[in-house]
Structure formats: structure tokens, C-alpha cells
Coordinates of N, CA and C and ligand atoms in Angstrom, one line a residue:
M1 N -53.2 163.0 -88.3 CA -52.1 162.1 -88.6 C -51.2 161.8 -87.4
R2 N -51.0 160.5 -87.2 CA -50.2 160.1 -86.1 C -48.8 159.8 -86.6
T3 N -47.7 160.4 -86.0 CA -46.4 160.1 -86.5 C -46.0 158.7 -86.0
L4 N -45.4 157.9 -86.9 CA -44.9 156.6 -86.6 C -43.9 156.7 -85.5
F5 N -43.9 155.7 -84.6 CA -42.9 155.7 -83.5 C -42.4 154.3 -83.3
I6 N -41.1 154.1 -83.6 CA -40.4 152.8 -83.5 C -39.4 152.8 -82.3
A7 N -39.6 151.9 -81.4 CA -38.7 151.8 -80.2 C -38.1 150.5 -80.1
G8 N -36.8 150.4 -79.8 CA -36.1 149.2 -79.6 C -36.1 148.8 -78.1
N9 N -36.5 147.6 -77.8 CA -36.5 147.1 -76.4 C -35.4 146.1 -76.3
W10 N -34.3 146.4 -75.7 CA -33.1 145.5 -75.7 C -33.2 144.5 -74.6
K11 N -34.2 144.6 -73.8 CA -34.4 143.6 -72.7 C -33.1 143.5 -71.9
M12 N -32.7 142.3 -71.4 CA -31.5 142.2 -70.6 C -30.3 141.8 -71.5
N13 N -30.0 142.7 -72.4 CA -28.9 142.5 -73.4 C -28.1 143.7 -73.5
K14 N -26.8 143.6 -73.6 CA -25.8 144.6 -73.9 C -25.4 145.3 -72.6
T15 N -24.1 145.2 -72.3 CA -23.4 146.0 -71.3 C -23.4 147.5 -71.7
A16 N -23.0 148.4 -70.9 CA -22.9 149.8 -71.2 C -21.9 149.9 -72.4
D17 N -20.8 149.2 -72.3 CA -19.8 149.3 -73.4 C -20.3 148.8 -74.7
E18 N -21.0 147.7 -74.6 CA -21.6 147.1 -75.9 C -22.7 148.0 -76.5
A19 N -23.4 148.6 -75.6 CA -24.5 149.5 -76.1 C -23.9 150.7 -76.8
V20 N -22.9 151.3 -76.2 CA -22.2 152.4 -76.8 C -21.6 152.0 -78.1
A21 N -20.9 150.9 -78.2 CA -20.2 150.5 -79.4 C -21.2 150.3 -80.5
F22 N -22.3 149.6 -80.2 CA -23.4 149.3 -81.2 C -24.0 150.6 -81.7
L23 N -24.4 151.5 -80.8 CA -25.1 152.7 -81.2 C -24.1 153.7 -81.9
S24 N -22.8 153.6 -81.6 CA -21.9 154.5 -82.3 C -21.9 154.2 -83.8
E25 N -22.1 152.9 -84.1 CA -22.1 152.5 -85.5 C -23.4 153.0 -86.3
I26 N -24.5 153.0 -85.6 CA -25.8 153.3 -86.3 C -26.4 154.6 -86.0
K27 N -25.8 155.4 -85.1 CA -26.5 156.6 -84.6 C -26.7 157.6 -85.7
D28 N -25.7 157.8 -86.6 CA -25.8 158.8 -87.7 C -26.9 158.4 -88.7
D29 N -26.9 157.1 -88.9 CA -28.0 156.6 -89.9 C -29.4 156.8 -89.3
L30 N -29.5 156.5 -88.0 CA -30.8 156.7 -87.3 C -31.2 158.2 -87.3
N31 N -30.2 159.0 -87.0 CA -30.4 160.5 -86.9 C -30.8 161.1 -88.3
A32 N -30.4 160.4 -89.4 CA -30.8 160.9 -90.7 C -32.2 160.6 -91.1
I33 N -32.8 159.7 -90.4 CA -34.2 159.3 -90.8 C -35.2 160.3 -90.4
E34 N -36.0 160.8 -91.4 CA -37.0 161.8 -91.0 C -38.4 161.3 -91.0
G35 N -39.2 162.0 -90.2 CA -40.6 161.7 -90.2 C -41.1 160.5 -89.3
I36 N -40.1 160.0 -88.6 CA -40.5 158.9 -87.7 C -39.8 159.1 -86.3
D37 N -40.6 159.0 -85.3 CA -40.0 159.1 -83.9 C -39.2 157.7 -83.6
I38 N -38.1 157.8 -83.1 CA -37.2 156.6 -82.8 C -36.7 156.7 -81.4
A39 N -36.7 155.5 -80.7 CA -36.1 155.5 -79.4 C -35.4 154.1 -79.2
V40 N -34.5 154.1 -78.3 CA -33.9 152.8 -77.8 C -34.1 152.7 -76.3
C41 N -34.3 151.4 -75.8 CA -34.5 151.2 -74.4 C -33.5 150.1 -74.0
P42 N -32.3 150.6 -73.6 CA -31.3 149.7 -73.1 C -31.5 149.3 -71.7
P43 N -30.7 148.3 -71.2 CA -30.8 148.0 -69.7 C -30.4 149.2 -68.9
A44 N -30.9 149.4 -67.7 CA -30.8 150.6 -67.0 C -29.3 151.1 -66.8
L45 N -28.4 150.2 -66.5 CA -27.0 150.6 -66.3 C -26.3 151.1 -67.5
A46 N -26.9 150.8 -68.7 CA -26.3 151.4 -69.9 C -26.9 152.7 -70.3
I47 N -27.9 153.1 -69.6 CA -28.7 154.3 -70.0 C -27.9 155.6 -69.9
P48 N -27.2 155.9 -68.8 CA -26.4 157.2 -68.8 C -25.4 157.3 -70.0
A49 N -24.7 156.2 -70.3 CA -23.8 156.3 -71.4 C -24.5 156.5 -72.7
V50 N -25.6 155.7 -72.9 CA -26.3 155.8 -74.2 C -27.0 157.2 -74.3
S51 N -27.5 157.7 -73.2 CA -28.1 159.1 -73.3 C -27.0 160.1 -73.6
A52 N -25.8 160.0 -73.1 CA -24.8 161.0 -73.4 C -24.4 160.8 -74.9
L53 N -24.3 159.6 -75.4 CA -23.9 159.4 -76.8 C -25.0 159.9 -77.7
L54 N -26.2 159.8 -77.4 CA -27.3 160.2 -78.3 C -27.7 161.7 -78.1
E55 N -27.1 162.4 -77.2 CA -27.5 163.8 -77.0 C -27.3 164.6 -78.3
G56 N -28.3 165.4 -78.6 CA -28.3 166.2 -79.8 C -28.7 165.4 -81.1
T57 N -29.1 164.1 -80.9 CA -29.6 163.4 -82.1 C -31.1 163.3 -81.9
K58 N -31.8 162.8 -82.9 CA -33.3 162.7 -82.7 C -33.7 161.4 -82.1
V59 N -32.7 160.6 -81.7 CA -33.0 159.3 -81.1 C -33.3 159.4 -79.6
G60 N -34.5 159.0 -79.2 CA -34.8 159.1 -77.8 C -34.3 157.9 -77.0
V61 N -34.4 158.0 -75.7 CA -34.0 156.9 -74.8 C -35.1 156.6 -73.9
G62 N -35.3 155.3 -73.6 CA -36.3 154.8 -72.7 C -35.8 153.8 -71.8
V63 N -36.4 153.6 -70.6 CA -36.1 152.6 -69.6 C -37.1 151.5 -69.7
Q64 N -36.8 150.3 -69.3 CA -37.7 149.2 -69.5 C -38.7 148.9 -68.4
N65 N -38.5 149.7 -67.3 CA -39.4 149.5 -66.2 C -39.2 150.7 -65.2
M66 N -40.0 150.8 -64.3 CA -39.9 151.9 -63.3 C -40.8 151.7 -62.1
Y67 N -40.4 152.1 -60.9 CA -41.3 151.9 -59.8 C -42.1 153.2 -59.7
F68 N -43.3 153.2 -59.0 CA -44.1 154.4 -58.9 C -43.9 155.3 -57.8
E69 N -43.2 154.8 -56.7 CA -42.9 155.6 -55.6 C -41.7 156.6 -55.9
E70 N -41.6 157.6 -55.1 CA -40.6 158.6 -55.3 C -39.2 158.2 -54.8
S71 N -39.2 157.5 -53.7 CA -38.0 157.0 -53.0 C -38.4 156.0 -51.9
G72 N -37.5 155.4 -51.3 CA -37.8 154.5 -50.1 C -37.3 153.1 -50.2
A73 N -37.8 152.3 -49.3 CA -37.2 151.0 -49.1 C -37.8 150.0 -50.1
Y74 N -37.4 150.1 -51.4 CA -37.9 149.3 -52.5 C -36.7 148.7 -53.2
T75 N -36.0 147.7 -52.5 CA -34.7 147.2 -53.1 C -34.8 146.8 -54.5
G76 N -33.9 147.3 -55.3 CA -33.8 146.9 -56.7 C -34.6 147.8 -57.6
E77 N -35.3 148.7 -57.2 CA -36.2 149.5 -58.0 C -35.6 150.8 -58.4
L78 N -36.1 151.4 -59.5 CA -35.7 152.8 -59.9 C -36.9 153.7 -59.8
A79 N -36.7 154.9 -59.2 CA -37.7 155.9 -59.1 C -37.7 156.8 -60.3
P80 N -38.9 157.4 -60.6 CA -39.0 158.3 -61.7 C -37.9 159.4 -61.8
N81 N -37.6 160.0 -60.7 CA -36.7 161.1 -60.8 C -35.3 160.7 -61.0
M82 N -35.0 159.4 -60.9 CA -33.7 158.8 -61.2 C -33.6 158.6 -62.8
I83 N -34.7 158.5 -63.4 CA -34.8 158.2 -64.8 C -34.9 159.5 -65.7
T84 N -35.6 160.5 -65.2 CA -35.8 161.6 -66.0 C -34.6 162.4 -66.5
P85 N -33.5 162.4 -65.8 CA -32.3 163.1 -66.4 C -31.8 162.4 -67.7
F86 N -32.2 161.2 -68.0 CA -31.6 160.4 -69.1 C -32.7 160.0 -70.1
C87 N -33.9 159.9 -69.8 CA -34.9 159.2 -70.6 C -36.1 160.1 -70.9
Q88 N -36.7 159.8 -72.0 CA -38.0 160.4 -72.3 C -39.2 159.4 -72.2
Y89 N -38.8 158.1 -72.3 CA -39.8 157.1 -72.4 C -39.6 156.0 -71.3
V90 N -40.7 155.4 -71.0 CA -40.6 154.2 -70.1 C -41.6 153.1 -70.5
I91 N -41.0 151.9 -70.8 CA -41.9 150.8 -71.1 C -42.5 150.3 -69.8
L92 N -43.8 150.1 -69.9 CA -44.6 149.6 -68.7 C -45.4 148.4 -69.0
G93 N -45.4 147.4 -68.1 CA -46.3 146.3 -68.2 C -45.9 145.4 -69.4
H94 N -44.7 145.3 -69.7 CA -44.3 144.3 -70.8 C -44.7 142.9 -70.3
S95 N -45.0 142.1 -71.3 CA -45.5 140.7 -70.9 C -44.5 139.9 -70.1
E96 N -43.2 140.2 -70.4 CA -42.1 139.5 -69.6 C -42.1 139.9 -68.2
R97 N -42.4 141.2 -67.9 CA -42.5 141.7 -66.5 C -43.8 141.1 -65.9
R98 N -44.8 141.0 -66.6 CA -46.1 140.4 -66.1 C -45.8 138.9 -65.8
Q99 N -45.2 138.2 -66.7 CA -45.0 136.8 -66.6 C -43.9 136.4 -65.5
Y100 N -42.8 137.1 -65.5 CA -41.7 136.7 -64.6 C -41.7 137.5 -63.3
F101 N -42.2 138.7 -63.3 CA -42.1 139.5 -62.1 C -43.4 140.0 -61.5
G102 N -44.5 139.3 -61.9 CA -45.8 139.5 -61.2 C -46.4 140.8 -61.4
E103 N -46.1 141.5 -62.5 CA -46.8 142.8 -62.7 C -48.3 142.7 -63.0
T104 N -49.0 143.6 -62.5 CA -50.5 143.5 -62.7 C -51.0 144.8 -63.3
D105 N -52.2 144.8 -63.8 CA -52.8 146.0 -64.5 C -52.8 147.1 -63.4
E106 N -53.1 146.8 -62.2 CA -53.2 147.8 -61.1 C -51.8 148.5 -60.9
G107 N -50.8 147.7 -60.9 CA -49.4 148.2 -60.7 C -49.1 149.1 -61.9
V108 N -49.4 148.6 -63.1 CA -49.1 149.3 -64.3 C -49.8 150.7 -64.3
N109 N -51.0 150.7 -63.8 CA -51.8 151.9 -63.7 C -51.1 153.0 -62.8
K110 N -50.6 152.5 -61.7 CA -49.8 153.4 -60.8 C -48.6 153.9 -61.4
K111 N -47.9 153.0 -62.2 CA -46.7 153.4 -62.8 C -46.9 154.4 -64.0
I112 N -48.0 154.3 -64.7 CA -48.4 155.2 -65.8 C -48.6 156.6 -65.1
N113 N -49.3 156.7 -64.0 CA -49.6 157.9 -63.4 C -48.3 158.6 -62.9
A114 N -47.4 157.8 -62.3 CA -46.1 158.3 -61.9 C -45.2 158.8 -63.0
A115 N -45.2 158.0 -64.1 CA -44.5 158.5 -65.3 C -45.0 159.8 -65.8
L116 N -46.3 159.9 -66.0 CA -46.8 161.2 -66.5 C -46.5 162.3 -65.6
A117 N -46.6 162.1 -64.3 CA -46.4 163.2 -63.3 C -44.9 163.7 -63.5
H118 N -44.0 162.8 -64.0 CA -42.6 163.2 -64.1 C -42.3 163.6 -65.6
G119 N -43.3 163.7 -66.4 CA -43.0 164.1 -67.8 C -42.5 163.0 -68.7
L120 N -42.6 161.7 -68.3 CA -42.1 160.6 -69.1 C -43.3 160.1 -70.0
T121 N -43.0 159.7 -71.2 CA -44.0 159.1 -72.0 C -44.0 157.6 -71.8
P122 N -45.1 157.0 -71.2 CA -45.2 155.6 -71.0 C -45.5 154.9 -72.3
I123 N -44.8 153.7 -72.5 CA -45.2 152.8 -73.6 C -45.9 151.6 -72.9
V124 N -47.2 151.6 -72.9 CA -48.0 150.7 -72.1 C -48.2 149.4 -72.9
C125 N -47.7 148.3 -72.4 CA -47.8 147.0 -73.2 C -49.1 146.2 -72.9
C126 N -49.6 145.6 -73.9 CA -50.7 144.6 -73.7 C -50.6 143.5 -74.7
G127 N -51.3 142.4 -74.5 CA -51.3 141.3 -75.5 C -51.6 140.0 -74.8
E128 N -52.2 139.1 -75.6 CA -52.7 137.9 -75.2 C -51.7 136.7 -75.4
S129 N -52.0 135.7 -74.6 CA -51.1 134.5 -74.7 C -51.7 133.6 -75.9
L130 N -50.9 132.6 -76.3 CA -51.3 131.7 -77.4 C -52.7 131.0 -77.0
E131 N -52.8 130.6 -75.8 CA -54.0 129.9 -75.3 C -55.2 130.8 -75.4
Q132 N -55.0 132.0 -75.0 CA -56.1 133.0 -75.0 C -56.5 133.3 -76.5
N133 N -55.4 133.4 -77.3 CA -55.7 133.6 -78.7 C -56.5 132.5 -79.3
Q134 N -56.1 131.3 -79.0 CA -56.7 130.1 -79.7 C -58.1 129.8 -79.1
S135 N -58.3 130.3 -77.9 CA -59.7 130.1 -77.4 C -60.6 131.3 -77.6
G136 N -60.2 132.2 -78.4 CA -61.1 133.3 -78.8 C -61.2 134.4 -77.7
E137 N -60.2 134.4 -76.8 CA -60.4 135.4 -75.7 C -59.6 136.7 -75.9
T138 N -59.0 136.8 -77.0 CA -58.1 138.0 -77.3 C -58.8 139.3 -77.0
H139 N -59.9 139.5 -77.6 CA -60.6 140.8 -77.5 C -60.9 141.1 -76.0
A140 N -61.5 140.2 -75.3 CA -61.9 140.4 -73.9 C -60.7 140.7 -73.0
F141 N -59.6 139.9 -73.2 CA -58.5 140.0 -72.4 C -57.7 141.3 -72.6
V142 N -57.4 141.6 -73.9 CA -56.7 142.8 -74.2 C -57.5 144.1 -73.8
S143 N -58.7 144.0 -74.0 CA -59.6 145.1 -73.6 C -59.5 145.3 -72.1
S144 N -59.5 144.2 -71.3 CA -59.5 144.3 -69.9 C -58.1 144.9 -69.4
Q145 N -57.1 144.5 -70.1 CA -55.8 145.1 -69.8 C -55.7 146.6 -69.9
I146 N -56.3 147.1 -71.0 CA -56.3 148.5 -71.3 C -57.2 149.2 -70.2
K147 N -58.3 148.6 -69.9 CA -59.2 149.2 -68.9 C -58.5 149.3 -67.6
G148 N -57.8 148.2 -67.2 CA -57.1 148.2 -65.9 C -55.9 149.2 -65.9
A149 N -55.2 149.2 -67.0 CA -54.0 150.1 -67.0 C -54.4 151.6 -67.0
F150 N -55.5 151.9 -67.7 CA -55.9 153.3 -67.8 C -57.1 153.7 -66.8
A151 N -57.3 152.9 -65.9 CA -58.4 153.1 -64.9 C -58.3 154.5 -64.2
N152 N -59.4 155.2 -64.1 CA -59.4 156.5 -63.4 C -58.5 157.6 -64.0
M153 N -58.1 157.4 -65.2 CA -57.3 158.5 -65.8 C -58.2 159.4 -66.7
T154 N -57.6 160.5 -67.1 CA -58.4 161.4 -67.9 C -58.0 161.2 -69.4
G155 N -58.8 161.6 -70.3 CA -58.4 161.5 -71.7 C -57.2 162.3 -72.1
K156 N -57.0 163.4 -71.4 CA -55.8 164.2 -71.6 C -54.5 163.4 -71.3
E157 N -54.6 162.7 -70.1 CA -53.5 161.8 -69.7 C -53.3 160.7 -70.7
A158 N -54.4 160.0 -71.1 CA -54.3 158.9 -72.0 C -53.6 159.3 -73.3
T159 N -53.9 160.5 -73.8 CA -53.4 161.0 -75.0 C -51.8 161.1 -75.0
K160 N -51.3 161.2 -73.8 CA -49.8 161.4 -73.7 C -49.1 160.0 -73.7
C161 N -49.9 158.9 -73.7 CA -49.3 157.6 -73.6 C -49.2 157.0 -75.0
V162 N -48.3 156.0 -75.1 CA -48.2 155.2 -76.3 C -48.6 153.8 -75.8
I163 N -49.4 153.1 -76.7 CA -49.7 151.7 -76.3 C -49.0 150.7 -77.3
A164 N -48.5 149.6 -76.7 CA -47.9 148.6 -77.6 C -48.7 147.3 -77.5
Y165 N -49.3 146.9 -78.6 CA -50.0 145.7 -78.6 C -49.0 144.6 -79.0
E166 N -48.7 143.7 -78.1 CA -47.7 142.6 -78.4 C -48.3 141.3 -78.0
P167 N -48.8 140.5 -79.0 CA -49.3 139.2 -78.7 C -48.1 138.3 -78.2
I168 N -48.3 137.7 -77.0 CA -47.2 137.0 -76.4 C -46.6 135.9 -77.3
W169 N -47.5 135.3 -78.0 CA -47.0 134.2 -78.9 C -46.2 134.7 -80.1
A170 N -46.1 136.0 -80.3 CA -45.3 136.5 -81.4 C -44.0 137.1 -80.9
I171 N -43.8 137.2 -79.6 CA -42.6 137.8 -79.0 C -41.4 136.9 -79.0
G172 N -40.4 137.2 -79.8 CA -39.2 136.4 -79.8 C -39.3 135.1 -80.4
T173 N -40.4 134.8 -81.1 CA -40.7 133.5 -81.6 C -40.5 133.4 -83.1
G174 N -40.4 134.6 -83.8 CA -40.3 134.6 -85.2 C -41.7 134.4 -85.8
L175 N -42.7 134.2 -85.0 CA -44.1 134.1 -85.5 C -44.7 135.5 -85.4
T176 N -44.8 136.2 -86.5 CA -45.4 137.5 -86.5 C -46.9 137.4 -86.7
A177 N -47.7 138.2 -86.1 CA -49.1 138.3 -86.4 C -49.2 138.8 -87.9
T178 N -50.2 138.3 -88.6 CA -50.3 138.9 -90.0 C -50.8 140.3 -89.8
V179 N -50.6 141.1 -90.9 CA -51.0 142.5 -90.8 C -52.5 142.6 -90.5
E180 N -53.3 141.7 -91.1 CA -54.7 141.7 -90.8 C -55.0 141.5 -89.3
Q181 N -54.3 140.5 -88.8 CA -54.5 140.1 -87.3 C -54.1 141.3 -86.5
A182 N -52.9 141.8 -86.7 CA -52.3 142.9 -85.9 C -53.2 144.1 -86.0
G183 N -53.4 144.5 -87.2 CA -54.1 145.8 -87.5 C -55.6 145.7 -87.0
G184 N -56.1 144.5 -87.1 CA -57.5 144.2 -86.6 C -57.6 144.4 -85.1
I185 N -56.7 143.8 -84.4 CA -56.8 143.9 -82.9 C -56.4 145.3 -82.5
V186 N -55.4 145.9 -83.1 CA -55.0 147.3 -82.7 C -56.3 148.2 -82.9
G187 N -57.0 148.1 -84.0 CA -58.1 148.9 -84.3 C -59.3 148.5 -83.5
D188 N -59.8 147.3 -83.7 CA -61.1 146.8 -83.1 C -61.0 146.6 -81.7
T189 N -59.9 146.3 -81.1 CA -59.8 146.1 -79.7 C -59.1 147.2 -78.9
V190 N -57.8 147.5 -79.2 CA -57.1 148.5 -78.5 C -57.7 149.9 -78.7
R191 N -57.7 150.3 -79.9 CA -58.2 151.7 -80.1 C -59.7 151.8 -79.8
A192 N -60.5 150.7 -80.0 CA -61.9 150.7 -79.7 C -62.1 150.8 -78.2
T193 N -61.2 150.2 -77.4 CA -61.3 150.3 -75.9 C -61.0 151.7 -75.4
V194 N -59.9 152.3 -76.0 CA -59.6 153.7 -75.7 C -60.7 154.6 -76.0
K195 N -61.4 154.3 -77.2 CA -62.5 155.2 -77.6 C -63.7 155.0 -76.5
E196 N -63.9 153.8 -76.2 CA -65.0 153.5 -75.2 C -64.7 154.2 -73.9
M197 N -63.5 154.3 -73.5 CA -63.1 154.9 -72.2 C -63.0 156.5 -72.3
F198 N -62.5 157.0 -73.4 CA -62.1 158.4 -73.4 C -62.7 159.1 -74.6
G199 N -63.4 158.4 -75.5 CA -64.0 159.1 -76.7 C -63.1 159.0 -77.9
D200 N -63.7 159.4 -79.0 CA -63.1 159.2 -80.3 C -61.9 160.1 -80.5
D201 N -62.0 161.3 -80.0 CA -60.9 162.3 -80.2 C -59.6 161.7 -79.6
V202 N -59.7 161.2 -78.4 CA -58.5 160.6 -77.7 C -58.0 159.4 -78.5
A203 N -59.0 158.6 -78.9 CA -58.6 157.3 -79.6 C -57.9 157.6 -80.9
Q204 N -58.3 158.7 -81.5 CA -57.6 159.0 -82.8 C -56.2 159.5 -82.6
K205 N -56.0 160.1 -81.4 CA -54.6 160.7 -81.1 C -53.6 159.7 -80.6
V206 N -54.1 158.7 -79.8 CA -53.1 157.8 -79.1 C -52.4 156.9 -80.2
R207 N -51.1 156.9 -80.0 CA -50.3 156.0 -80.9 C -50.3 154.6 -80.4
I208 N -50.6 153.6 -81.3 CA -50.6 152.2 -80.9 C -49.6 151.5 -81.8
Q209 N -48.6 150.9 -81.1 CA -47.5 150.2 -81.8 C -47.9 148.7 -81.8
Y210 N -47.3 148.0 -82.8 CA -47.4 146.5 -82.8 C -46.0 146.0 -82.4
G211 N -46.0 144.9 -81.6 CA -44.7 144.3 -81.3 C -44.8 142.8 -81.3
G212 N -43.7 142.1 -81.7 CA -43.7 140.7 -81.8 C -43.1 140.3 -83.1
S213 N -41.8 140.0 -83.0 CA -41.0 139.6 -84.2 C -41.1 140.5 -85.4
V214 N -41.1 141.8 -85.1 CA -41.0 142.8 -86.2 C -39.5 142.8 -86.7
N215 N -39.3 142.8 -88.0 CA -37.9 142.8 -88.5 C -37.9 143.7 -89.8
E216 N -36.8 143.8 -90.4 CA -36.6 144.7 -91.6 C -37.4 144.2 -92.8
K217 N -37.8 142.9 -92.7 CA -38.6 142.3 -93.9 C -40.1 142.6 -93.7
N218 N -40.6 142.6 -92.5 CA -42.0 142.8 -92.4 C -42.5 144.2 -91.9
S219 N -41.5 145.0 -91.6 CA -41.9 146.3 -91.0 C -42.7 147.2 -92.0
A220 N -42.4 147.1 -93.3 CA -43.1 148.0 -94.2 C -44.6 147.6 -94.3
E221 N -44.8 146.3 -94.4 CA -46.2 145.8 -94.5 C -47.0 146.1 -93.2
L222 N -46.4 145.8 -92.0 CA -47.1 146.1 -90.7 C -47.3 147.5 -90.5
M223 N -46.3 148.4 -90.7 CA -46.5 149.8 -90.5 C -47.4 150.5 -91.5
G224 N -47.6 149.7 -92.6 CA -48.5 150.3 -93.7 C -49.9 150.2 -93.3
H225 N -50.3 149.4 -92.3 CA -51.7 149.3 -91.9 C -52.1 150.6 -91.2
P226 N -53.2 151.2 -91.6 CA -53.5 152.5 -91.1 C -53.7 152.6 -89.5
E227 N -54.0 151.4 -88.9 CA -54.2 151.4 -87.4 C -52.9 151.3 -86.7
I228 N -51.8 150.8 -87.3 CA -50.6 150.5 -86.6 C -49.6 151.7 -86.8
D229 N -49.3 152.3 -85.6 CA -48.6 153.6 -85.6 C -47.1 153.4 -85.2
G230 N -46.6 152.2 -85.4 CA -45.2 152.0 -85.1 C -44.9 150.7 -84.5
A231 N -43.8 150.5 -83.9 CA -43.4 149.1 -83.5 C -42.6 149.2 -82.2
L232 N -42.8 148.2 -81.4 CA -41.9 147.9 -80.3 C -41.1 146.7 -80.7
V233 N -39.8 146.9 -80.9 CA -39.0 145.8 -81.5 C -37.9 145.3 -80.5
G234 N -37.9 144.0 -80.3 CA -36.9 143.4 -79.5 C -35.7 143.0 -80.2
G235 N -35.6 141.7 -80.6 CA -34.4 141.2 -81.2 C -33.8 142.0 -82.4
A236 N -34.7 142.4 -83.3 CA -34.2 143.1 -84.5 C -33.7 144.5 -84.2
S237 N -33.9 145.0 -83.0 CA -33.4 146.4 -82.6 C -32.0 146.4 -82.2
M238 N -31.4 145.2 -82.0 CA -30.1 145.1 -81.5 C -29.1 144.7 -82.7
K239 N -29.5 144.9 -83.9 CA -28.7 144.6 -85.0 C -28.7 145.8 -85.9
A240 N -27.6 145.9 -86.8 CA -27.5 147.1 -87.6 C -28.8 147.2 -88.5
A241 N -29.4 146.1 -88.8 CA -30.6 146.1 -89.7 C -31.8 146.9 -89.1
F242 N -31.6 147.3 -87.8 CA -32.7 148.2 -87.2 C -32.9 149.4 -88.0
V243 N -31.8 149.9 -88.6 CA -31.9 151.1 -89.5 C -32.8 150.8 -90.7
D244 N -32.6 149.6 -91.3 CA -33.4 149.2 -92.5 C -34.9 149.0 -92.1
L245 N -35.0 148.4 -90.9 CA -36.4 148.2 -90.4 C -37.2 149.5 -90.3
I246 N -36.5 150.5 -89.8 CA -37.2 151.8 -89.7 C -37.3 152.5 -91.1
K247 N -36.3 152.4 -91.9 CA -36.4 153.0 -93.2 C -37.5 152.4 -94.0
N248 N -37.6 151.1 -93.9 CA -38.7 150.4 -94.7 C -40.1 150.7 -94.2
A249 N -40.2 151.0 -92.9 CA -41.5 151.4 -92.3 C -41.9 152.7 -92.8
Q250 N -40.9 153.6 -93.1 CA -41.1 154.9 -93.6 C -41.7 154.8 -95.0
Ligands
LIG1 P1 -39.3 140.7 -80.4 O1 -39.7 141.4 -79.0 O2 -39.2 141.8 -81.4 O3 -37.9 140.1 -80.2 O4 -40.3 139.7 -80.7 C1 -40.7 142.4 -79.0 C2 -40.9 142.8 -77.5 O5 -40.9 142.0 -76.6 O6 -41.0 144.1 -77.3

């Protein structure tokens, strides 16, 4: 049995003060939810304050990106050891990072290895564009993303990762994949590729989230699919209804 894991990706939203004000309102409700792993991923500068606020609760903290080197002349980047005092999770290879900041599967692979070496749980994102979806390329593309991201890794390492399948056309658009679409790709493409690479035991252990316009109305149905082990939530994770979204998934 894989425990559901729901994480909020706030992207470039909320100052440290706004993050603390928002979480102060919902943290007791989040903390009272049992049987589901929960995390929030605020912008980096809000993380120390958020981490202090959530200390002693069951709500984890994640960062939205990380560089793979330990230190050095990499202007604007954050090293793993700067993150570990505050975070348990790191989102890697989000489609927005791939689209606007040139992230590649090869870079994501290096970042996964660095995250694991520092005891962080990577949330590795994959997902196809609308054009790829419409031209029937979803399986081949998503499978190649997984193969690139997890290249030369061991099954033991892969087991420590979370994968988020996020069709790009469903992110922030209000267009959610149907539960059949989402569950089908999570099972037949994402989990199947993990199985091909690392065997069935690893494939059965790895948690695979769905992301793309998940909200409090559709979370129950999506999380009800046996292949979908949680959600990576953008817009709906920055509203008080995030609590309902998680409760309904339960
Ligand atoms: P959304 O974003 O829930 O706003 O569609 C999901 C994501 O990008 O992780």
C-alpha cells in the first residue's frame, strides 16, 4: 500500500509574510488530517519562515528547484546543503522549468542524484504538451523523460523518489485530465517505465502523483484511481480549500 502524498507547488507566489499568514490559518487543519503525507513548496525566500511555522506539524516543506553542485560560481542557484536545514522535498524538472529555464532530462538526473545524496526526496516531474498529446506521442515522450531522469540509477534510489505526472495542457488551465486518462498514463506509461527500468518491486513502491488543475472538487475521483498516489497541486494549494482538497482525497 502506497500512502497518498499531496504537495502544494506555490510557484512564484506569496512573499514570506503572505506565506506565513496563509499557513497560520490552515496549519492546524492540515495537521489534523491523518493517513496522507502533505507538503507545501513555497518560493525559496519564504521557506525558512514556513519551515519554522510548520515545525512539529506533519506538514512537510519542499523547494521548487535546486542545483546539483555543492557550491561555487553558479549565480542565482541554491545548493543542496542550503536547502536541507528547512526542507524534506525538492521538486525537480517541473514543466515550467523545462519550458522557461531550459531544464533537460540530463540536468534533472544530476539534480535527483544530488538530492538523494543529501537525504532530500525528489518530486520528479514529467508530462507531455498538448501537441504531443494530440499527435499520440504521450507514451513515447513521457517514457523517455522517465528514462532520462532516472538514467544510471539503482532501483533502491528510484524507490526513494516521487514522480509527478503533469500533462502540460492541464497545468493552470482548468482542463483536468479525466481520471481514466490520468490513471492510464500513470499506470501504463510512468509506472510501466519504472518497471521496465527497475523491476516490478520498485514500480509497486514508487509513488506517482497526478498534477494539473487538481482542486477540491476533483481530488476524490482522481486520488480514487488505484494508480494515482497523490497530487502536485498549483493554484488550489494557495487557497483555504487546499484542506478540503486533501480531506476529499482521503
Ligand atoms: P495547477 O498546477 O494545479 O495550478 O494546474 C500544477 C503544477 O504545476 O504543479
